[in-house]
Short mmCIF file of C-alpha atoms in Angstrom, two decimals:
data_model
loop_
_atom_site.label_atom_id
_atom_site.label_comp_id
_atom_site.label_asym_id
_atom_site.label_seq_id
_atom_site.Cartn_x
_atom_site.Cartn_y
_atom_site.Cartn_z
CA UNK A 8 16.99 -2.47 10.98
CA UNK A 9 20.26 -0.59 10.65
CA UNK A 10 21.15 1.21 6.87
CA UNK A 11 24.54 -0.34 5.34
CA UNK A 12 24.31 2.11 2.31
CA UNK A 13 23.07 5.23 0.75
CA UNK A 14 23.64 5.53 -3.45
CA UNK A 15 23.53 7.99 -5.42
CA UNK A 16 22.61 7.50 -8.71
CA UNK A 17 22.58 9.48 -11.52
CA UNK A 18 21.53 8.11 -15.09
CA UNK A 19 20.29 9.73 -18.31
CA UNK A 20 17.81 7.55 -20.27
CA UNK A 21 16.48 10.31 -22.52
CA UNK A 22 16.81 13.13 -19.90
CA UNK A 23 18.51 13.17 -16.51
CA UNK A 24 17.41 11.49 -12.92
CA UNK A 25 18.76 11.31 -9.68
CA UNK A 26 18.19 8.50 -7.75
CA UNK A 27 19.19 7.16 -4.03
CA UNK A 28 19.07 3.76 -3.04
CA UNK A 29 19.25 2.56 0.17
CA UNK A 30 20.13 -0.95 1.40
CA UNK A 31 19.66 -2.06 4.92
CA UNK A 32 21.71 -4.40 7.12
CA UNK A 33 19.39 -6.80 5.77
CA UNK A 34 19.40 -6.57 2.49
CA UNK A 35 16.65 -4.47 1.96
CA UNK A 36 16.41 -1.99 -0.80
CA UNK A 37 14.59 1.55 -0.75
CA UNK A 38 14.53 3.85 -4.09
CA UNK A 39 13.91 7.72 -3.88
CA UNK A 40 13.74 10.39 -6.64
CA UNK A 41 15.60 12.95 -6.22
CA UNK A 42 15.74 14.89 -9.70
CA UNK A 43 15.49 18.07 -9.80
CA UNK A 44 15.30 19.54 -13.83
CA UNK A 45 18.42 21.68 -14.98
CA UNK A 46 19.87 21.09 -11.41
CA UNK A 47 20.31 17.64 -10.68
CA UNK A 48 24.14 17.67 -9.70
CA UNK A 49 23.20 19.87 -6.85
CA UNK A 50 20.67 17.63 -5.68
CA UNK A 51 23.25 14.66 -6.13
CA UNK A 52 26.01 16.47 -4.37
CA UNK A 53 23.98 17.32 -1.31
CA UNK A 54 22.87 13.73 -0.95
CA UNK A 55 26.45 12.34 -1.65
CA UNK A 56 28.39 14.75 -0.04
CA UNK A 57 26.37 15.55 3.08
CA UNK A 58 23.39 13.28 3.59
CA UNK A 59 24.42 9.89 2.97
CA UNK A 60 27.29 9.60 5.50
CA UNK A 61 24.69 10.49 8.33
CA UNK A 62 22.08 7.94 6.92
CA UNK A 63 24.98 4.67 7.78
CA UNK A 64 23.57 3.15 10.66
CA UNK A 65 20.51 5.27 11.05
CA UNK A 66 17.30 2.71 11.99
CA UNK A 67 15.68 2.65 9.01
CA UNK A 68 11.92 2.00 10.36
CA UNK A 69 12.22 5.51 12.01
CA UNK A 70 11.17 7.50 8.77
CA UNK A 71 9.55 10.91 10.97
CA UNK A 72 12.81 11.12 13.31
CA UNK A 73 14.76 10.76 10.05
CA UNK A 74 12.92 13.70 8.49
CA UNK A 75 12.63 15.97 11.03
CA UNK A 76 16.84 14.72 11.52
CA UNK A 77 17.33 16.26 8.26
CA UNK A 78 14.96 19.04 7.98
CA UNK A 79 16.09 20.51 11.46
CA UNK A 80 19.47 20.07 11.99
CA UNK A 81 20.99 21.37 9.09
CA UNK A 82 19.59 24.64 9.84
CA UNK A 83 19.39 25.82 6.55
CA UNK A 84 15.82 24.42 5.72
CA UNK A 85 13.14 24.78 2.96
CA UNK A 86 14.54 25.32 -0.80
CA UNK A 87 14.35 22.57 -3.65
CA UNK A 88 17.87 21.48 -3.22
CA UNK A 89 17.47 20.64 0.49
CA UNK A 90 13.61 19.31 -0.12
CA UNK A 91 14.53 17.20 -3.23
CA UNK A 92 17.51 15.49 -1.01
CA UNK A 93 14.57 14.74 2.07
CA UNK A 94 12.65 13.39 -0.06
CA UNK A 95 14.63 10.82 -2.12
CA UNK A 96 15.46 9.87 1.52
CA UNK A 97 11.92 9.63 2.82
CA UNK A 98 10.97 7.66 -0.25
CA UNK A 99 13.36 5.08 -0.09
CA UNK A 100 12.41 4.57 3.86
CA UNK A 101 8.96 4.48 2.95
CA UNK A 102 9.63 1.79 -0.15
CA UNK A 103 12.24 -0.22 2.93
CA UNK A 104 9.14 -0.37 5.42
CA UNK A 105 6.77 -1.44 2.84
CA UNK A 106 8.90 -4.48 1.51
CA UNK A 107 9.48 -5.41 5.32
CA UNK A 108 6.08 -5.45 6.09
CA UNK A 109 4.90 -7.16 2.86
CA UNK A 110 2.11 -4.17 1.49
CA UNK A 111 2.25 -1.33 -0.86
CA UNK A 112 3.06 2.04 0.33
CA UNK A 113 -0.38 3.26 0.17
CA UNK A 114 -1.56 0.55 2.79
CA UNK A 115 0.80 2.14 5.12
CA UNK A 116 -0.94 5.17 4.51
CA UNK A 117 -4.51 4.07 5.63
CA UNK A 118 -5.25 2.41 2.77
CA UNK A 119 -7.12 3.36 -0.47
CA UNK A 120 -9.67 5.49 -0.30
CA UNK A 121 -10.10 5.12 -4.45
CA UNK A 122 -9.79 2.30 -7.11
CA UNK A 123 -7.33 4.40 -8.90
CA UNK A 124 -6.35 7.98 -9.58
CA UNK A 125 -7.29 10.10 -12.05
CA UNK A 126 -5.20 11.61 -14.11
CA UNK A 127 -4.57 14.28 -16.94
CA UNK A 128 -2.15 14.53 -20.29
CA UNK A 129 -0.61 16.64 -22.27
CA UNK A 130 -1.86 17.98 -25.67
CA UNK A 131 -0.13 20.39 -27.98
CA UNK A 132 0.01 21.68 -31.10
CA UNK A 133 1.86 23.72 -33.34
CA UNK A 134 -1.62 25.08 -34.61
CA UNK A 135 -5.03 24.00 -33.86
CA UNK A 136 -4.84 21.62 -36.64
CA UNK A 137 -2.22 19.78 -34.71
CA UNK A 138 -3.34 20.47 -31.38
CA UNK A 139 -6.38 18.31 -32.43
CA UNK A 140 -4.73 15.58 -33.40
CA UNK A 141 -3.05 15.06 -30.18
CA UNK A 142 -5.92 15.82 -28.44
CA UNK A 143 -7.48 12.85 -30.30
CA UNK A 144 -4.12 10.80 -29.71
CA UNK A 145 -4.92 11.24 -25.77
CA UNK A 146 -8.29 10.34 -26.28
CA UNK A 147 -7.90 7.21 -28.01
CA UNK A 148 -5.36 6.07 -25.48
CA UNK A 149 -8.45 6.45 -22.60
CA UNK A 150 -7.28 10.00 -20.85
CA UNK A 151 -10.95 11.70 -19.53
CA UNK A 152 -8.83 15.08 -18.55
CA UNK A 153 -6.14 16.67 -21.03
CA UNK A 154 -3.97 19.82 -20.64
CA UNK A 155 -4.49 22.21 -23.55
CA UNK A 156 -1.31 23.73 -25.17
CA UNK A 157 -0.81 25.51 -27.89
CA UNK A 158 1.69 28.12 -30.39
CA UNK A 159 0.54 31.73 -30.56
CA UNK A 160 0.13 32.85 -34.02
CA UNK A 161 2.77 35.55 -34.81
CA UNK A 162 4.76 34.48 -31.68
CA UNK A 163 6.88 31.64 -32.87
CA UNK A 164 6.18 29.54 -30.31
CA UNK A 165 4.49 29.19 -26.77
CA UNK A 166 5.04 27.23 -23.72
CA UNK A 167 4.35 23.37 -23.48
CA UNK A 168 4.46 22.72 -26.84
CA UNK A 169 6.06 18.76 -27.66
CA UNK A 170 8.73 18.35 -30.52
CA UNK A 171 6.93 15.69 -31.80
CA UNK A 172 6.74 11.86 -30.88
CA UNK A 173 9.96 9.76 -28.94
CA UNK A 174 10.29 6.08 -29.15
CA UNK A 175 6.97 4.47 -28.27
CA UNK A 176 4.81 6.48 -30.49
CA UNK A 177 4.28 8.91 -27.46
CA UNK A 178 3.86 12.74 -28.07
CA UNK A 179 6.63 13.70 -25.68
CA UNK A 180 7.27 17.53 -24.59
CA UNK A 181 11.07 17.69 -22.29
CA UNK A 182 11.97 21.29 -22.00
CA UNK A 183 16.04 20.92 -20.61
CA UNK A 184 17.87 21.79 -23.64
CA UNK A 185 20.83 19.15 -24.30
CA UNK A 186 21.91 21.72 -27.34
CA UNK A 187 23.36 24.19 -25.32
CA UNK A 188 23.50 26.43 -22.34
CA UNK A 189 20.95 29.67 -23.74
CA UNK A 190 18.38 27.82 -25.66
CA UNK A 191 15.50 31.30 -25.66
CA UNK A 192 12.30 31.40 -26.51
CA UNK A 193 10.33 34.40 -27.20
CA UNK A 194 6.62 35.60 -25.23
CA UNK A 195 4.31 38.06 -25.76
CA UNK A 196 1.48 38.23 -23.46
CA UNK A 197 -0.80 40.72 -25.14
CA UNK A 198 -1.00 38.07 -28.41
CA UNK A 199 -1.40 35.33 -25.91
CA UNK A 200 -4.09 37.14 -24.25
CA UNK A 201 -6.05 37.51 -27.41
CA UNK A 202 -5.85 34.23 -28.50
CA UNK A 203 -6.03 31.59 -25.78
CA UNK A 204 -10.13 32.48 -25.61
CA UNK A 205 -10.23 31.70 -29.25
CA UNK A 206 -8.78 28.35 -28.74
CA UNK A 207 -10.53 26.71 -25.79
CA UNK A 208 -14.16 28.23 -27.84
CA UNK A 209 -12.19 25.58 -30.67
CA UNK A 210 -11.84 23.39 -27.70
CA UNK A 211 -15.46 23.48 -26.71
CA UNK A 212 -16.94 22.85 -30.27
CA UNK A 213 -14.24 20.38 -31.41
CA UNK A 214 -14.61 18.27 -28.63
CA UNK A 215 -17.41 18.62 -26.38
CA UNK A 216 -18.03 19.65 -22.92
CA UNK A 217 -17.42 15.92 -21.44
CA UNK A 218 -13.59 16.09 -21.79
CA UNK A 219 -11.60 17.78 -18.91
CA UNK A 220 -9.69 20.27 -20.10
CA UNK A 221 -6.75 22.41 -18.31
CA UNK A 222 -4.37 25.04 -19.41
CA UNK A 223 -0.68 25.98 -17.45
CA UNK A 224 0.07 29.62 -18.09
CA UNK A 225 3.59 29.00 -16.14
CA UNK A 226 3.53 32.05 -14.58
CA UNK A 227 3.63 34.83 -17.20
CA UNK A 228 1.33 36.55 -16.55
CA UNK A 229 0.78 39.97 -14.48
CA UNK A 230 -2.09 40.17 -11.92
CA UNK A 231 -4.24 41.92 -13.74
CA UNK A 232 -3.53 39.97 -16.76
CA UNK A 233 -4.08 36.81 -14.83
CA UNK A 234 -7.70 38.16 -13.62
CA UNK A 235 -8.59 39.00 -17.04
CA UNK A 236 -7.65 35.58 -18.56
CA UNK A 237 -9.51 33.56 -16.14
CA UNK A 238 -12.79 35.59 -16.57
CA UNK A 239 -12.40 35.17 -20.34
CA UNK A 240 -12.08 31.23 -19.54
CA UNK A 241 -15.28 31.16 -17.52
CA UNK A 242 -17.57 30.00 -20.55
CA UNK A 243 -15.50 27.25 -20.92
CA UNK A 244 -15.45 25.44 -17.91
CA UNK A 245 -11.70 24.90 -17.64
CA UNK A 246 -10.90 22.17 -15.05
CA UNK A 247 -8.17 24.44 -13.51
CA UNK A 248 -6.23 27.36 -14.76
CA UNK A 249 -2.36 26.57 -13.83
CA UNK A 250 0.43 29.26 -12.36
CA UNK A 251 -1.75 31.97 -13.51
CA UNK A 252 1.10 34.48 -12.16
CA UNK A 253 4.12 34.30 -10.00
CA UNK A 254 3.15 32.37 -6.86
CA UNK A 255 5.54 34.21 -4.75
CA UNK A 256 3.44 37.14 -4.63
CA UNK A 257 0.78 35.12 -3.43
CA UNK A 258 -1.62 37.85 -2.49
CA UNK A 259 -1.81 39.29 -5.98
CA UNK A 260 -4.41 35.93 -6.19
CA UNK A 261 -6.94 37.83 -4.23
CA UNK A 262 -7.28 39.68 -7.62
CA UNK A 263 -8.12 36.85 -9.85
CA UNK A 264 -10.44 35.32 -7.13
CA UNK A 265 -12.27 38.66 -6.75
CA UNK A 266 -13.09 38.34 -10.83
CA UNK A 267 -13.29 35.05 -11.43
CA UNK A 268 -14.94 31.75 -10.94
CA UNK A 269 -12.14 29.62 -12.67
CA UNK A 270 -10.62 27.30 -10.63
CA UNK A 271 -6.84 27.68 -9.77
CA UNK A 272 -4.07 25.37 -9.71
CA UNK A 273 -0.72 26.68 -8.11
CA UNK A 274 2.66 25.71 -6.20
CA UNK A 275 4.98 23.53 -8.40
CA UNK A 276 7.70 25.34 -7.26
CA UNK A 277 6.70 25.76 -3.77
CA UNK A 278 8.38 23.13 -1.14
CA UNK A 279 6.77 23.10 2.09
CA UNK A 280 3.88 23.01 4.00
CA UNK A 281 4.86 27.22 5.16
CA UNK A 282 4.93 28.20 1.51
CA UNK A 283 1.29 26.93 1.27
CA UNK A 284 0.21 28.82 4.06
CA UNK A 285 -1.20 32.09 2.73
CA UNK A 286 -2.92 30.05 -0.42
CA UNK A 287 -4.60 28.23 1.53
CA UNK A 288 -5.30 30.10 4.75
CA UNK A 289 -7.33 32.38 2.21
CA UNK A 290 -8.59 29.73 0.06
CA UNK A 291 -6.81 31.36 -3.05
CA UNK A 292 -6.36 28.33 -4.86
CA UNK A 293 -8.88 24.86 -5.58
CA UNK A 294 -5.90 22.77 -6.07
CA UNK A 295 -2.46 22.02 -4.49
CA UNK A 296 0.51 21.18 -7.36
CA UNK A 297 3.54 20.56 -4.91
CA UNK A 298 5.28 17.30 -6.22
CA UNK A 299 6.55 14.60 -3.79
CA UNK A 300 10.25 14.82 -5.10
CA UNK A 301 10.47 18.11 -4.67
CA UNK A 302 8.36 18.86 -1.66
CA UNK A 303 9.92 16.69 1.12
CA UNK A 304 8.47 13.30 0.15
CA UNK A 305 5.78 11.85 0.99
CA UNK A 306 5.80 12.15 4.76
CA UNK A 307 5.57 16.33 3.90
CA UNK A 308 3.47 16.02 1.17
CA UNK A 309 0.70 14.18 2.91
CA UNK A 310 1.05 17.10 5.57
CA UNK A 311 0.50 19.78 3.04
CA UNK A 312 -2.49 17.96 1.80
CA UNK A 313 -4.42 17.33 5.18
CA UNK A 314 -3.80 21.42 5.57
CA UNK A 315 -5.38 22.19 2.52
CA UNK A 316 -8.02 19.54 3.18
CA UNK A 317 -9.23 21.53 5.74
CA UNK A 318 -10.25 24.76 3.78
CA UNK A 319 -11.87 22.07 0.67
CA UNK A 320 -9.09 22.29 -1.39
CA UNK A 321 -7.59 19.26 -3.32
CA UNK A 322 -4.79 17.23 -4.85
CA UNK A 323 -3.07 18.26 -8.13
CA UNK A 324 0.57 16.63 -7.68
CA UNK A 325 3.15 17.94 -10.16
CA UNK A 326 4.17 14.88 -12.77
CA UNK A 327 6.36 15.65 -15.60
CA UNK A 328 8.50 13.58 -17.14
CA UNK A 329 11.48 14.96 -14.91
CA UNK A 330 9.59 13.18 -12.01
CA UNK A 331 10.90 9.88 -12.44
CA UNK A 332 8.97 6.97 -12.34
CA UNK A 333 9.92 6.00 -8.55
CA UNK A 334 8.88 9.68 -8.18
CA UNK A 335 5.47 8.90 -9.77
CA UNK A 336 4.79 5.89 -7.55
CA UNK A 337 4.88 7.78 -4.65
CA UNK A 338 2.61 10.03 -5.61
CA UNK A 339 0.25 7.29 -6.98
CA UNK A 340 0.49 5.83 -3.59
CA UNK A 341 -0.36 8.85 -1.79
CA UNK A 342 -2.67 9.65 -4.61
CA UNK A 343 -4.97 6.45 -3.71
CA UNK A 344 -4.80 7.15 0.71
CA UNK A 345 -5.85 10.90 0.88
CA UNK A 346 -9.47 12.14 1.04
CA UNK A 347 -8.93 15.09 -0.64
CA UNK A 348 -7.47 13.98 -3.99
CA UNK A 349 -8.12 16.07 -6.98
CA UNK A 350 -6.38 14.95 -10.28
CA UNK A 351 -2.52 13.80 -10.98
CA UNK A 352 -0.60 14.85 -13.99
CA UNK A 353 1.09 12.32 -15.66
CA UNK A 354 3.58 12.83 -18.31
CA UNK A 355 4.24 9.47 -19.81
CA UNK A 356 8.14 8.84 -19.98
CA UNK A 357 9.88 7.39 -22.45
CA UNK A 358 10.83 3.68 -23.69
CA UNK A 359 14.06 4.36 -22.67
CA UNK A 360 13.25 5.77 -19.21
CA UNK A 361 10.78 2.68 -18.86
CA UNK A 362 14.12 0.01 -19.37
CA UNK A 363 15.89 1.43 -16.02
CA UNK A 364 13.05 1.94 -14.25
CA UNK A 365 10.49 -1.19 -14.05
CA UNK A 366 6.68 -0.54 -12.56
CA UNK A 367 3.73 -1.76 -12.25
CA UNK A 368 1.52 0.73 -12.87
CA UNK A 369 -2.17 0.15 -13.70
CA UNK A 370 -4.40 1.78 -16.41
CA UNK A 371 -8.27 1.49 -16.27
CA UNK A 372 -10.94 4.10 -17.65
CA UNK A 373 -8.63 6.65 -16.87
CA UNK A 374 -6.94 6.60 -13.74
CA UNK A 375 -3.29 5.01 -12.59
CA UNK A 376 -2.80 2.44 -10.24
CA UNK A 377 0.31 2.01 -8.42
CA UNK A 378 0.23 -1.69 -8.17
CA UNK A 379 0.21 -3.93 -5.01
CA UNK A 380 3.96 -5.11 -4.96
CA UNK A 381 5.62 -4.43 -1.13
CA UNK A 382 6.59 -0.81 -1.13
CA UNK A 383 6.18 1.94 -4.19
CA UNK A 384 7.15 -1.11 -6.56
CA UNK A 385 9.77 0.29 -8.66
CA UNK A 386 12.90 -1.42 -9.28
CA UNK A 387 15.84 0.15 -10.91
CA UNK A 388 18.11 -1.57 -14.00
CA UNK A 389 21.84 -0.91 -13.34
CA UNK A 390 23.03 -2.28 -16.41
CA UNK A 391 20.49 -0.60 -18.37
CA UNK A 392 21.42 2.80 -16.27
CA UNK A 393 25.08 2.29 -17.48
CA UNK A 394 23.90 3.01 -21.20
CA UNK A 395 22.76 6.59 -20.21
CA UNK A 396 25.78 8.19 -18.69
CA UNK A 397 24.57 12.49 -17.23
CA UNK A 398 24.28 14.54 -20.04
CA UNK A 399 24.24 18.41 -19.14
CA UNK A 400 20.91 19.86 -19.93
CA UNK A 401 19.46 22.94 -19.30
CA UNK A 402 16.02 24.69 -19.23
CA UNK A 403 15.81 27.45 -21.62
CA UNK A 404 15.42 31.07 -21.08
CA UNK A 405 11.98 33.26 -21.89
CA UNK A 406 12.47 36.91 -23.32
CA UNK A 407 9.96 39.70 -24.35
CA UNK A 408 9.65 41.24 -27.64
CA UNK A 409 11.98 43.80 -26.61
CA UNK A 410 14.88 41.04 -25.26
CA UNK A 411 13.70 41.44 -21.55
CA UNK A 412 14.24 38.61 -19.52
CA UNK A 413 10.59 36.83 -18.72
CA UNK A 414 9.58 34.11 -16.16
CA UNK A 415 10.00 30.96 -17.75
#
C-alpha cells in the first residue's frame, strides 16, 4: 500500500491550520494536523519542501519505520517545527490504516479503556461579574471541569481572557493577533499574586466544591513566586495549577513540590519523550500537557504517556483552538486507549472551523467521544477551505510595568 501523494494544506477559517493529506495508491486518504500557532508557514514549508517528496512511494502500513525515517535521518531532531511535520505525517498513516482495516483509531490502539474522555473549558472574565457568567455558560452546556481566567484589577488585562462570543454563541478566546505584527499586553506579577487567591475563594463560594476547577499561569511566574501561589491555592482544591514557571528550568519545580500539595500541570511546549524526562523521573508534575500535533503524533505521544504512567502520573493533552479538529481526534482517540488518562482540554472551535473540518465527535455528561467511523473520522471540505485563504497572524508580546520583555 504504496503513497501517490502528500498535500499540504493551509486554510484560514477564523484562524490558521495546516493540514497534510495523504492519498495512497489506492485511493485512500489520511489527514494530519500540522499547525503550529504564529508559525504555521514553517511547519508547511518543512512538510512541502522536504518531507513530502520522501513520503511518494513509502508503504504506508509501516507507520514506526516511517517515524523513526523521519525523526532519525534528518539529524536535526526534536523542536516544534520538525515534531509538528512527524506528526501530521503519523496522523494521516494512522487515519490510512484505520480506514483499511475498517475501525477507529483508538481500536488500533488496544481499544477503549473508557466510555469517553473527560474534558475541561475555558472560562473568563473581564471581572468576576463576567467571569461568572461564563462560568455558568460552561455549566449549562454540561462541562464538570472549567479553567478559571480572569483580568487583574489595575492591570488592564491578564492572560486567557476571550473577546467575547464568535459565531455559534461560543465564548471564544484566539490569542494570534490578525491586527498586526506587536500586538503587547502588559503583566504584573506582584498584583496577580495578590489577587488570584481572592478569586478562586469567589470561585469556591459562587460555585461549590463539585465543579473542577483549573487555572494556567503560562509561565510567568518566578520559582519562588510559583511556590507561593500554589500554597495559597491549597484551600481550594484546584484540579491542577498550569505552567506555573518556565518548564525549561525544570528543576526549579522541586521548589513548588517541596511547599505545596497542588497538583501540577506542565509541558505544552515540550516535544518529546527526552524533554519529559527530568519531570517525570522526579515526579515533579501530576499531569503531562504535550499535544499530539506538536509532540510527534500519536505514535510519540502514546510513548510519553506509558513513561509517565510508570511514576502515576496522567494525561492532560494540550487542546486549543489552534489544534485543529483532525488534531483533536487524535487525541480523543488516544484519549479513550491509555490507562493513565487524566483530563483533555478542549477549546471548542468555531462555526467556521466546523464547515472545513467535519467530525463526529460525541458529547455525554461531560466527556468527548471520538466517534466509531474507520480511522480519526475527520474529513476535510476543500471548497469550503477555498473561502479562508492564510491570513498572517501573530501571537502577541508580554511586557512588565517597566517595558521589559516577559514570557508570554
Amino acid at each position: 500500500m504504496r503513497i501517490r501523494s502528500a498535500e499540504v494544506l493551509v486554510a484560514s477559517p477564523s484562524r490558521n491550520f495546516v493540514t497534510l493529506r495523504l492519498t495512497t495508491e489506492d485511493g485512500i486518504v489520511g489527514l494530519g494536523d500540522a499547525t503550529l500557532n504564529g508559525r504555521e508557514l514553517a511547519v508547511a514549508s518543512y512538510l512541502r519542501d522536504h518531507v513530502a517528496p520522501l513520503l511518494i512511494g513509502r508503504d504506508a502500513h509501516r507507520i514506526e519505520d516511517t517515524w523513526q525515517f523521519l525523526y532519525r535521518s534528518a539529524y536535526w531532531r526534536r523542536g516544534p517545527v520538525t515534531m509538528s511535520a512527524i506528526a501530521a505525517v503519523d496522523m494521516a498513516l494512522w487515519d490510512i490504516k484505520g480506514k483499511l482495516t475498517g475501525l477507529p483509531v483508538y481500536q488500533l490502539l488496544g481499544g477503549a479503556s473508557r466510555t469517553g474522555a473527560l474534558v475541561y473549558a475555558h472560562a473568563s472574565g473581564a471581572d468576576l461579574d463576567d467571569l461568572a457568567d461564563s462560568v455558568h455558560a460552561r455549566i449549562e452546556e454540561g462541562y464538570k471541569a472549567i479553567r478559571l481566567q480572569v483580568a487583574i484589577p489595575g492591570m488592564g488585562g491578564g492572560y486567557g481572557i476571550s473577546s467575547g462570543r464568535a459565531s455559534g454563541g461560543r465564548y471564544t478566546y484566539e490569542p494570534a493577533k490578525r491586527a498586526g505584527l506587536h500586538v503587547e499586553e502588559g503583566w504584573d506579577s506582584s498584583r496577580y499574586l495578590r489577587y488570584l487567591p481572592t478569586m478562586f475563594e469567589w470561585a469556591r463560594a459562587e460555585f461549590g466544591p463539585e465543579v473542577m476547577l483549573l487555572h494556567d499561569a503560562h509561565h510567568r511566574l518566578t520559582p519562588v513566586q510559583a511556590a507561593r501561589l500554589a500554597k495559597d491555592l491549597e484551600p481550594y482544591d484546584l484540579f491542577w495549577l498550569e505552567d506555573i514557571t518556565p518548564v525549561e528550568n525544570q528543576e526549579s519545580l522541586r521548589l513548588v513540590r517541596q511547599h505545596s500539595t497542588t497538583p501540577l500541570a506542565i509541558g505544552e511546549v515540550l516535544n518529546s519523550v527526552w524533554d519529559f524526562r527530568t519531570l517525570v523521573q522526579e515526579q515533579l508534575i501530576d499531569y503531562v500537557r504535550a499535544s499530539v500535533t506538536h509532540s510527534g503524533g500519536i505514535t510519540h505521544l502514546k510513548r510519553i504517556f506509558e513513561f509517565a504512567g510508570q511514576y502515576q502520573i496522567r494525561s492532560g493533552s494540550h487542546g486549543p483552538t489552534d489544534i485543529s479538529p483532525v488534531g483533536m481526534a487524535a487525541a480523543l482517540h488516544l484519549d479513550l486507549a491509555i490507562h493513565n488518562f487524566g483530563i483533555q482540554e478542549h477549546m471548542a472551535h468555531d462555526r467556521l472551523t466546523d464547515e472545513v473540518f467535519r467530525t463526529g465527535f460525541s458529547w455525554h455528561d461531560g466527556a468527548m467521544h471520538p466517534g466509531d467511523a474507520p480511522g480519526l473520522g475527520v474529513e476535510y471540505d476543500d471548497d469550503a477551505a477555498a473561502r479562508f485563504p492564510y491570513e498572517p497572524a501573530y501571537l502577541p508580546t508580554a511586557r512588565l510595568v517597566d517595558g521589559t520583555v516577559h514570557d508570554w
